[in-house]
Short mmCIF file of N, CA and C in Angstrom, two decimals:
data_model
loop_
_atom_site.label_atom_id
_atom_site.label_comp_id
_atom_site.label_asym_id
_atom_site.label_seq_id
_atom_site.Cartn_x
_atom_site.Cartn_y
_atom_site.Cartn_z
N UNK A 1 -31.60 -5.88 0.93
CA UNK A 1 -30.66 -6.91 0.55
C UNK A 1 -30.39 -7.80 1.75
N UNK A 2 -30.42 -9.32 1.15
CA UNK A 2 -29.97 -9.67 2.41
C UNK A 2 -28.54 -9.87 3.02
N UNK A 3 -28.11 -10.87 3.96
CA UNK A 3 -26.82 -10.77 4.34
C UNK A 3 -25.84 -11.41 3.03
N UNK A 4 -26.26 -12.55 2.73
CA UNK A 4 -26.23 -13.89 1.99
C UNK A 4 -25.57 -12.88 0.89
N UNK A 5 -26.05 -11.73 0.28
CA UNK A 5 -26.62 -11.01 -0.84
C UNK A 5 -24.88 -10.38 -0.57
N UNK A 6 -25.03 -9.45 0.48
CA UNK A 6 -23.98 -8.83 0.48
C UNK A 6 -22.46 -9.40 0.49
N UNK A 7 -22.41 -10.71 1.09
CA UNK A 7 -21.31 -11.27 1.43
C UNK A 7 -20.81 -12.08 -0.37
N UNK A 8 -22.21 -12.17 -1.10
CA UNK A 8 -21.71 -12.40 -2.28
C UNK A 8 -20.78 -11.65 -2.91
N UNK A 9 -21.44 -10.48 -2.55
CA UNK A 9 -20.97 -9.17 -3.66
C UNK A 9 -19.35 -8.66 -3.30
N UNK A 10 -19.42 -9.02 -1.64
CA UNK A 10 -18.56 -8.74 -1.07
C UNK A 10 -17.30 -9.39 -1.56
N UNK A 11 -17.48 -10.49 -1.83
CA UNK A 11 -16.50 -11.70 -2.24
C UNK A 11 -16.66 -11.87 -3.45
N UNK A 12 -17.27 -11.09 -4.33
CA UNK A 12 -16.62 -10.82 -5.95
C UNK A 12 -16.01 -9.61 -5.72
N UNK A 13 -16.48 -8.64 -5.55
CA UNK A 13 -15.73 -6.76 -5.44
C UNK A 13 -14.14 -7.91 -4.97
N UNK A 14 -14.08 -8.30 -3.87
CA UNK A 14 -12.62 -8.82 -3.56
C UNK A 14 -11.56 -9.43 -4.69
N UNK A 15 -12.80 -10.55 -5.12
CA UNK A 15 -11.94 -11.22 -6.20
C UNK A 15 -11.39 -10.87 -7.36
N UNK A 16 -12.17 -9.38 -7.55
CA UNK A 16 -12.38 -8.93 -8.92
C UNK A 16 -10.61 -8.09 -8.49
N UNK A 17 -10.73 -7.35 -7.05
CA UNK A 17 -9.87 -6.48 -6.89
C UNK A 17 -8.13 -7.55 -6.74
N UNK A 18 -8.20 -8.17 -6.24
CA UNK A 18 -6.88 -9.28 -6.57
C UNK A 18 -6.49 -9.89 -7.98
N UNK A 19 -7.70 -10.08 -8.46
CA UNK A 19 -7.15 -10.27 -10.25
C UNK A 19 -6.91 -9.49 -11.19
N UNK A 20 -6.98 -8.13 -10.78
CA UNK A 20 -6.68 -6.75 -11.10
C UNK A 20 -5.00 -6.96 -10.29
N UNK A 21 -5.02 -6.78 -9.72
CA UNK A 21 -3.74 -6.27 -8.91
C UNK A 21 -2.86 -7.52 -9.43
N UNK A 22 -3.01 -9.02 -9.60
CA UNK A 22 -2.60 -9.70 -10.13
C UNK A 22 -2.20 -9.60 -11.47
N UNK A 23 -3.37 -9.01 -12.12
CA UNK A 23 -2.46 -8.87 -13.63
C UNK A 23 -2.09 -7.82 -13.66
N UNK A 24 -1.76 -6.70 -13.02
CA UNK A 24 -0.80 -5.80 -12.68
C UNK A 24 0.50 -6.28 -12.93
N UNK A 25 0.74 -6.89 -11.79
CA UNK A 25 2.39 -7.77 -11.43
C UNK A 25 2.37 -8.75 -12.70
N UNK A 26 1.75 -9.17 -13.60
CA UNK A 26 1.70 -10.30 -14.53
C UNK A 26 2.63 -9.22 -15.33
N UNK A 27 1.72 -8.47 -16.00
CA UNK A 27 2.11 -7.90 -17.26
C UNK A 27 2.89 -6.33 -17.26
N UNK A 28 2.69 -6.10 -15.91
CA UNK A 28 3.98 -4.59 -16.03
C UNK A 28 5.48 -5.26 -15.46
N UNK A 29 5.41 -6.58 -15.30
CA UNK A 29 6.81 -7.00 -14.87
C UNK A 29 7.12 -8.05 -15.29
N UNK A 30 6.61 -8.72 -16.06
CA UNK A 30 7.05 -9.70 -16.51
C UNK A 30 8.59 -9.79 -17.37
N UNK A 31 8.94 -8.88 -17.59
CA UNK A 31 10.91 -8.98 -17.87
C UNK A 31 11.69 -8.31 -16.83
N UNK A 32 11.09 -7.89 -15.77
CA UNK A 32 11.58 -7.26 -14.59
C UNK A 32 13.27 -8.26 -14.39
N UNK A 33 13.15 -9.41 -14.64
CA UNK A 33 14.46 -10.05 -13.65
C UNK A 33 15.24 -10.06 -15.32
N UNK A 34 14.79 -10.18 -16.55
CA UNK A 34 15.64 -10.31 -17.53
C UNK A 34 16.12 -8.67 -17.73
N UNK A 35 15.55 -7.61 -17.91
CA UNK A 35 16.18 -6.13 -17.64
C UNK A 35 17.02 -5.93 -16.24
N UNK A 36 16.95 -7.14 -15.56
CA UNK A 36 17.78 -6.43 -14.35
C UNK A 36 19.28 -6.92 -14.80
N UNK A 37 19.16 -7.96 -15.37
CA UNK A 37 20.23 -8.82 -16.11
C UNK A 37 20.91 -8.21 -16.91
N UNK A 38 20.21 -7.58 -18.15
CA UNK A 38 21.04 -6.59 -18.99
C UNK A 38 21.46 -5.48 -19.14
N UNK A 39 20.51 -4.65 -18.19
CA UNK A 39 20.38 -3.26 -18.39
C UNK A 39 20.75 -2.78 -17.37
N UNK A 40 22.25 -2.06 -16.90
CA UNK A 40 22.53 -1.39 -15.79
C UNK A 40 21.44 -0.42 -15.35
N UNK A 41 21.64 -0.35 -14.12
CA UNK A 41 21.08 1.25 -13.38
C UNK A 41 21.94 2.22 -13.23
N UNK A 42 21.07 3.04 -12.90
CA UNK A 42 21.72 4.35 -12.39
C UNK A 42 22.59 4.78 -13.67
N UNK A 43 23.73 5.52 -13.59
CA UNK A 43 24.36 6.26 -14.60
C UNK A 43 24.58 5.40 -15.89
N UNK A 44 25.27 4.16 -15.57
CA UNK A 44 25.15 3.08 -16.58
C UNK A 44 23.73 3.29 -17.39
N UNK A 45 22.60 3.14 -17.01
CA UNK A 45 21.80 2.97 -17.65
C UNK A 45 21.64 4.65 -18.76
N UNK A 46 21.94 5.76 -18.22
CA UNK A 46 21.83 7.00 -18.74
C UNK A 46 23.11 6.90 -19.71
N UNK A 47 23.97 6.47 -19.52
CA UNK A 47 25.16 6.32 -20.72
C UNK A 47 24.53 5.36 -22.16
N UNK A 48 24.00 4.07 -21.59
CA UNK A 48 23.59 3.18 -22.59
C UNK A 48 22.18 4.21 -23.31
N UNK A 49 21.45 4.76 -22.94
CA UNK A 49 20.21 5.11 -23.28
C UNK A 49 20.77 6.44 -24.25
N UNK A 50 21.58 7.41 -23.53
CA UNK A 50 22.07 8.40 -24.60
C UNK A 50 23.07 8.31 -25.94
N UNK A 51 23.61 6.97 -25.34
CA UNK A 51 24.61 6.90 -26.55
C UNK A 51 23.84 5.80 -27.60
N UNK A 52 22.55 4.99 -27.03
CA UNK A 52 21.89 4.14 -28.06
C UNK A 52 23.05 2.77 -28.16
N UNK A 53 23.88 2.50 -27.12
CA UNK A 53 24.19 0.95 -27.04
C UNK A 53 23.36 -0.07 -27.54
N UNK A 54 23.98 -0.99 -28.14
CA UNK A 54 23.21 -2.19 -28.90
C UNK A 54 23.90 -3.18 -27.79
N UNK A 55 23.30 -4.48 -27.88
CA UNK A 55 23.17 -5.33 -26.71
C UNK A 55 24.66 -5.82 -26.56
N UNK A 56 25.46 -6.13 -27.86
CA UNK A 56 26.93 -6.11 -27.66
C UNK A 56 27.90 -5.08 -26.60
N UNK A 57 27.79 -4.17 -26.87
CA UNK A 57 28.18 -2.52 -26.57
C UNK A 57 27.93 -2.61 -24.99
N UNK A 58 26.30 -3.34 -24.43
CA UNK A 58 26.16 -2.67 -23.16
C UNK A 58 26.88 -3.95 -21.97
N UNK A 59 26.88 -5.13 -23.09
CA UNK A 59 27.71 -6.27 -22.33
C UNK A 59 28.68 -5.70 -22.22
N UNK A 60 30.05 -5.39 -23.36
CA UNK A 60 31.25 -5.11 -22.97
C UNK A 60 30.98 -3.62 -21.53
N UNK A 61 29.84 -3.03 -21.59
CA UNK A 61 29.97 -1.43 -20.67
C UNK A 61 30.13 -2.16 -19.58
N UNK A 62 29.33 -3.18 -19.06
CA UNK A 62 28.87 -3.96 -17.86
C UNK A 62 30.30 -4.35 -17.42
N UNK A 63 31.02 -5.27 -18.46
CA UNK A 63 32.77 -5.86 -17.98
C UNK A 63 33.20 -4.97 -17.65
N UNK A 64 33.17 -3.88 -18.47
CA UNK A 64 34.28 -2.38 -17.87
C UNK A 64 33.73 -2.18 -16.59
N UNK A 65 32.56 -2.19 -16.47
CA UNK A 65 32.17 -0.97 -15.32
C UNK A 65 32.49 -2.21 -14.16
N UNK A 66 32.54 -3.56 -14.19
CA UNK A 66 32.73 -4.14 -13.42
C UNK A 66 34.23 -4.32 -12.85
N UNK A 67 34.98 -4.25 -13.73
CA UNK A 67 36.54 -4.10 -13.44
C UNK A 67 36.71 -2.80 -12.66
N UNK A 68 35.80 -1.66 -13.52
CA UNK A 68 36.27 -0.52 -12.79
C UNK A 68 36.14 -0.32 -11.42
N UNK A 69 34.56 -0.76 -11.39
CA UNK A 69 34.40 -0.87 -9.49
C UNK A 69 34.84 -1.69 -8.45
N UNK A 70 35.83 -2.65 -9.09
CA UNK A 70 36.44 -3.66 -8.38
C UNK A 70 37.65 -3.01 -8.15
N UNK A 71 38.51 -2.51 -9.28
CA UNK A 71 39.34 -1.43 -8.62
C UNK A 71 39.12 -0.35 -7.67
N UNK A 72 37.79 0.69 -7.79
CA UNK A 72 37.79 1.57 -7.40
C UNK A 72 37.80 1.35 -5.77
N UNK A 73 36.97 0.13 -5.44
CA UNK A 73 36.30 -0.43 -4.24
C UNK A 73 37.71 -0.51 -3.26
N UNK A 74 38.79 -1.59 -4.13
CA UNK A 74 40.31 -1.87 -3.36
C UNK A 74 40.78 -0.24 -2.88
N UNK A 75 40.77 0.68 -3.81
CA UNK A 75 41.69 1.92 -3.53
C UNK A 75 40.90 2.39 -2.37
N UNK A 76 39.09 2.30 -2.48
CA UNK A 76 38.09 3.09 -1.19
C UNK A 76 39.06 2.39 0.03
N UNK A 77 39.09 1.10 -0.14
CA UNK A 77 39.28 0.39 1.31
C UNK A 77 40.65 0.30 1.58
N UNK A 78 41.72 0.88 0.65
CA UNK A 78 43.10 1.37 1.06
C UNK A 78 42.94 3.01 2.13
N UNK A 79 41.87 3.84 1.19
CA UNK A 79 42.23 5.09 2.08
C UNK A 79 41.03 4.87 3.64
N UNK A 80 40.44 3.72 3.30
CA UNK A 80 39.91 3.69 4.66
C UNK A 80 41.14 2.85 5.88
N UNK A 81 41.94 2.72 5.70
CA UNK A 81 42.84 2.08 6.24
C UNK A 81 43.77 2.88 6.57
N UNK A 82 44.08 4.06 5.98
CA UNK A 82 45.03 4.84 5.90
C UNK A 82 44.22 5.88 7.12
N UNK A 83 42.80 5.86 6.78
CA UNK A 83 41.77 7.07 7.68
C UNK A 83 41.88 6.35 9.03
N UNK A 84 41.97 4.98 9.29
CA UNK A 84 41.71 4.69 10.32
C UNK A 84 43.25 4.35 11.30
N UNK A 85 44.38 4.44 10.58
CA UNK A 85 45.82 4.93 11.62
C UNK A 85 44.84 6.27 12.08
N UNK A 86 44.81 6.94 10.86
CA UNK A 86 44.83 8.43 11.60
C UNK A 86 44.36 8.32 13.04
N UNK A 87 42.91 7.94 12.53
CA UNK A 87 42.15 8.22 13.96
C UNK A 87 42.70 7.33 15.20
N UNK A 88 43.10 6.47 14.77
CA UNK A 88 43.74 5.54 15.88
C UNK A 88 45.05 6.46 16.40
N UNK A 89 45.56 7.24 15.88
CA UNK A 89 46.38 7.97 16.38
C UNK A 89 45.92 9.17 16.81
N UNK A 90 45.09 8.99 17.03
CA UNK A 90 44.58 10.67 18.10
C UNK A 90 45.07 10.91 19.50
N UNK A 91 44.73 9.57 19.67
CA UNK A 91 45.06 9.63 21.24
C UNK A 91 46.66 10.07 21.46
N UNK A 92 47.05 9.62 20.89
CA UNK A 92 48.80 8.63 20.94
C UNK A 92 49.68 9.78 20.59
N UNK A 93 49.47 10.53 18.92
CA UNK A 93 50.39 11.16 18.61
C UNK A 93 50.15 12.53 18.70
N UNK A 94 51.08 13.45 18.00
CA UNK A 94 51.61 14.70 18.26
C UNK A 94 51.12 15.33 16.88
N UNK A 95 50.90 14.37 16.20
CA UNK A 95 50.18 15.07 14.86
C UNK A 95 51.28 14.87 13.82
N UNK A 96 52.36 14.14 13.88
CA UNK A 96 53.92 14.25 13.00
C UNK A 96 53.60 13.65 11.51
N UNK A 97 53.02 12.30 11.79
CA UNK A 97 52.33 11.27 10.86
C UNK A 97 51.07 12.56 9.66
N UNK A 98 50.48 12.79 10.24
CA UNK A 98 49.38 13.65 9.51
C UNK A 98 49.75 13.99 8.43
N UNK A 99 50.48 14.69 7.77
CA UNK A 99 51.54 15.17 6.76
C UNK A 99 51.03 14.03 6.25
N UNK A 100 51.97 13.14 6.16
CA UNK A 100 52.51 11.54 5.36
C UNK A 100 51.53 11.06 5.20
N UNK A 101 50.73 10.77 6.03
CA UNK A 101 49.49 9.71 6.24
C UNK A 101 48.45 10.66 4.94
N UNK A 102 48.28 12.00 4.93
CA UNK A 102 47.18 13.05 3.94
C UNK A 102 47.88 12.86 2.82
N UNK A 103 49.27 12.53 2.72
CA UNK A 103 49.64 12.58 1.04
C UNK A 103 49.61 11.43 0.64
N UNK A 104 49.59 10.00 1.58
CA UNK A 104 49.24 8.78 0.72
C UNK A 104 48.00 8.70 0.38
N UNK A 105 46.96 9.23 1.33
CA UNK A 105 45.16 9.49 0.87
C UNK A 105 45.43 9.94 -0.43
N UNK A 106 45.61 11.23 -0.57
CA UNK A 106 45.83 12.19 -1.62
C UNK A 106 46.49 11.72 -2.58
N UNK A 107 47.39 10.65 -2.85
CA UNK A 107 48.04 9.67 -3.93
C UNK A 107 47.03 8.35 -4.53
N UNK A 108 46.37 7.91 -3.36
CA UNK A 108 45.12 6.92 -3.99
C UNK A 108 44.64 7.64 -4.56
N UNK A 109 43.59 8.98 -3.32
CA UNK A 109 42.77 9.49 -4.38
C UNK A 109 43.09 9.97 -6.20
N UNK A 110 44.49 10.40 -6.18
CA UNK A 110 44.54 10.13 -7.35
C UNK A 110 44.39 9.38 -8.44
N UNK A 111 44.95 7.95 -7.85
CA UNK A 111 44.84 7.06 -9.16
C UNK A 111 43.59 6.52 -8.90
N UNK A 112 42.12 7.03 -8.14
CA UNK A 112 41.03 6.44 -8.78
C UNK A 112 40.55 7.48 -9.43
N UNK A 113 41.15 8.70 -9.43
CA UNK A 113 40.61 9.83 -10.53
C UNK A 113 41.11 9.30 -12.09
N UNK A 114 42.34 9.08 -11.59
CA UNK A 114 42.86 8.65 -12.97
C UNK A 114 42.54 7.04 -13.96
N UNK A 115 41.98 6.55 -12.97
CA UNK A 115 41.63 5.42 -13.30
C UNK A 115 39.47 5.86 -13.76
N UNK A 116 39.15 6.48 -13.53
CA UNK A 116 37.46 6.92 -13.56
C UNK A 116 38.29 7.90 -15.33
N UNK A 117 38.64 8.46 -15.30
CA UNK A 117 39.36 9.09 -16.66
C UNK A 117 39.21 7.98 -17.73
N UNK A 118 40.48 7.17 -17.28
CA UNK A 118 40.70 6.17 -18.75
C UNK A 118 39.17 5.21 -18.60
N UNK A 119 38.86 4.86 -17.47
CA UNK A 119 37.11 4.30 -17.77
C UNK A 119 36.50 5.02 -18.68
N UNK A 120 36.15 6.48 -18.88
CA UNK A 120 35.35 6.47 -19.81
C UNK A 120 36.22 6.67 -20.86
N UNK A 121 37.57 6.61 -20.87
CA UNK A 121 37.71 6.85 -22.65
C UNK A 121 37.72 5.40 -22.77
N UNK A 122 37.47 4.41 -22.19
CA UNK A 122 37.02 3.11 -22.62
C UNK A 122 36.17 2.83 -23.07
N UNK A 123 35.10 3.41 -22.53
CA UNK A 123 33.76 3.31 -22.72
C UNK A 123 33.51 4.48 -24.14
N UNK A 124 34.35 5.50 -24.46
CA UNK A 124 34.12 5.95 -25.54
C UNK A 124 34.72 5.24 -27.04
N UNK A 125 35.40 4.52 -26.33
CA UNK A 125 36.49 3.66 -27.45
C UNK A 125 35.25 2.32 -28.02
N UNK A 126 34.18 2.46 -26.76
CA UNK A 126 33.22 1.35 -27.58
C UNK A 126 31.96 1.96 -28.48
N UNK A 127 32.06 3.02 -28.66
CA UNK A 127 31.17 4.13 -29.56
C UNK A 127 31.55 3.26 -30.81
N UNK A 128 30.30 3.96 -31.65
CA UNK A 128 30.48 3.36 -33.30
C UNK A 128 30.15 4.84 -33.67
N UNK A 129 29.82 5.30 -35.21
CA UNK A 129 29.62 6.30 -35.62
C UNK A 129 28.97 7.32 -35.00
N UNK A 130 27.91 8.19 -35.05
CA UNK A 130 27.29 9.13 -34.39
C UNK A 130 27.15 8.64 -32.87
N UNK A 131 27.50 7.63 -32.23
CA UNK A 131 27.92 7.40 -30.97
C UNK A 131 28.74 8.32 -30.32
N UNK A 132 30.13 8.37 -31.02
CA UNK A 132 31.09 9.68 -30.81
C UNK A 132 30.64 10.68 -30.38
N UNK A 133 30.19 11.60 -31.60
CA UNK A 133 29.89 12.67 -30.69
C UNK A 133 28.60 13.09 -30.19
N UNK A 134 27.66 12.00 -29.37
CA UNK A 134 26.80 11.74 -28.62
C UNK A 134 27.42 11.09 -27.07
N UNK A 135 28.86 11.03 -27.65
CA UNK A 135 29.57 10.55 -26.33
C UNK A 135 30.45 12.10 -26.35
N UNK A 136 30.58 12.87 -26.79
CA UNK A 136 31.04 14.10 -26.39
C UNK A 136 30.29 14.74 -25.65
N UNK A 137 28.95 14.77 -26.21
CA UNK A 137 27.81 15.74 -25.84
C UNK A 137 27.46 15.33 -24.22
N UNK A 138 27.77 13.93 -23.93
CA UNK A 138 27.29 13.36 -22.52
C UNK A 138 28.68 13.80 -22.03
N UNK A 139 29.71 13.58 -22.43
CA UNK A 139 31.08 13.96 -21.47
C UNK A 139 30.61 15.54 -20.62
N UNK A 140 30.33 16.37 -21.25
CA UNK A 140 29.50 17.62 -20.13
C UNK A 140 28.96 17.46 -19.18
N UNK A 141 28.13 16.52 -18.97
CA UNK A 141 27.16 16.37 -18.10
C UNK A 141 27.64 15.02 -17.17
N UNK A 142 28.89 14.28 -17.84
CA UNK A 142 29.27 13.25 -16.51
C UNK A 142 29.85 13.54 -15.25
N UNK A 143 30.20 15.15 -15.06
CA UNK A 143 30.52 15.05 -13.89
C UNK A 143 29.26 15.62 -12.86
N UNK A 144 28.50 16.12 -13.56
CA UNK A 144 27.10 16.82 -12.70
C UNK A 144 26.29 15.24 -12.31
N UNK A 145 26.35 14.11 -13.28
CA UNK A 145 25.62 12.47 -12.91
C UNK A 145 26.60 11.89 -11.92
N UNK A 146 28.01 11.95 -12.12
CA UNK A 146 28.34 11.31 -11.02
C UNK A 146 28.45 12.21 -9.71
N UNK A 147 28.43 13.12 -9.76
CA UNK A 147 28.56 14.17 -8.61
C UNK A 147 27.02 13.63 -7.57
N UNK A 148 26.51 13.77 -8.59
CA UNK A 148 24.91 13.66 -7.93
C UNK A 148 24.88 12.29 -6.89
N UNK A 149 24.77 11.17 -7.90
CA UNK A 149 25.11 10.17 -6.94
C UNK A 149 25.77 9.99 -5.91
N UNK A 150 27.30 10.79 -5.65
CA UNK A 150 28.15 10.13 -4.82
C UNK A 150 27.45 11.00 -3.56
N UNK A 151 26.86 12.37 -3.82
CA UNK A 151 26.32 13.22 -2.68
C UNK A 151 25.35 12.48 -2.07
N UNK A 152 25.04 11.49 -3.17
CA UNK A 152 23.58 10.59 -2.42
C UNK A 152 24.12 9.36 -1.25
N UNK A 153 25.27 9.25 -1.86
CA UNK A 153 25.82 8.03 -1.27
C UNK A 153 26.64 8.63 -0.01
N UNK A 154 26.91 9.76 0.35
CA UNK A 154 27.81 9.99 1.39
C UNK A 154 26.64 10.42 2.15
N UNK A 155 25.81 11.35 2.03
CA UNK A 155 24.69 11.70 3.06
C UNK A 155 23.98 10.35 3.54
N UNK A 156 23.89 9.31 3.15
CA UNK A 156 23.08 8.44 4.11
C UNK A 156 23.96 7.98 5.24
N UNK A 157 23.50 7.10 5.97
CA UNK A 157 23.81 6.79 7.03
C UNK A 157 23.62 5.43 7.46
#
């Protein structure tokens, strides 16, 4: 063969291999940015998929879950405020504050427990028939999905 020969072949095998890989990205993603639009991730998406949400249902999940994390986010960045007297008081104090300062933590942390509560009986209040108790059957298993995540989210760095 000659050179001429190979550099042909060479430069189809190439072309052939980019219009492959091209219609890869064509047709396994082509609603990639409209599913990112509708369809939550992560637990959201395992709530909509088990309970069989219709496109109404997963809009209103999206408003909730968006209110909810807008709350939840304010209360995170109250007890980070509250964490950071503490430590700012290491140097300084005698430890008197500690008490006071652990039971206002311990009072947020409450009302985002209590506030993650009435979230999902919100989210169960948007069930329709056999939704219900397909939203019972997932209530078991929401604290092992969110558990999972948050372990994911505190171990990084």
């Amino acid at each position: 063969m000659t050179t001429n020969r190979k550099l042909t072949i060479g430069i189809i095998v190439l072309l052939f291999i980019n219009l492959v890989i091209l219609g890869f990205f064509i047709f396994n993603h082509k609603d990639c940015n409209n599913t990112r639009s509708t369809v939550p991730k992560g637990p959201a998406q395992t709530i909509i998929k088990k309970l069989d949400f219709n496109k109404e249902q997963i809009e209103d999940l999206k408003t909730l879950k968006t209110s909810h994390m807008k709350y939840v986010r304010a209360k995170d960045e109250e007890i980070k405020a509250v964490k950071k007297v503490i430590f700012n008081s290491l140097g300084h104090d005698n430890g008197t504050n500690i008490d006071s300062l652990s039971t206002i933590i311990g009072a947020i942390q409450k009302d985002i427990e209590t506030s993650h509560y009435h979230h999902f009986l919100k989210i169960k209040a948007l069930c329709k028939g056999d939704q219900v108790e397909k939203f019972n059957e997932l209530s078991k298993e929401l604290s092992e999905i969110f558990s999972t995540r948050r372990q994911g989210r505190t171990n990084k760095k």
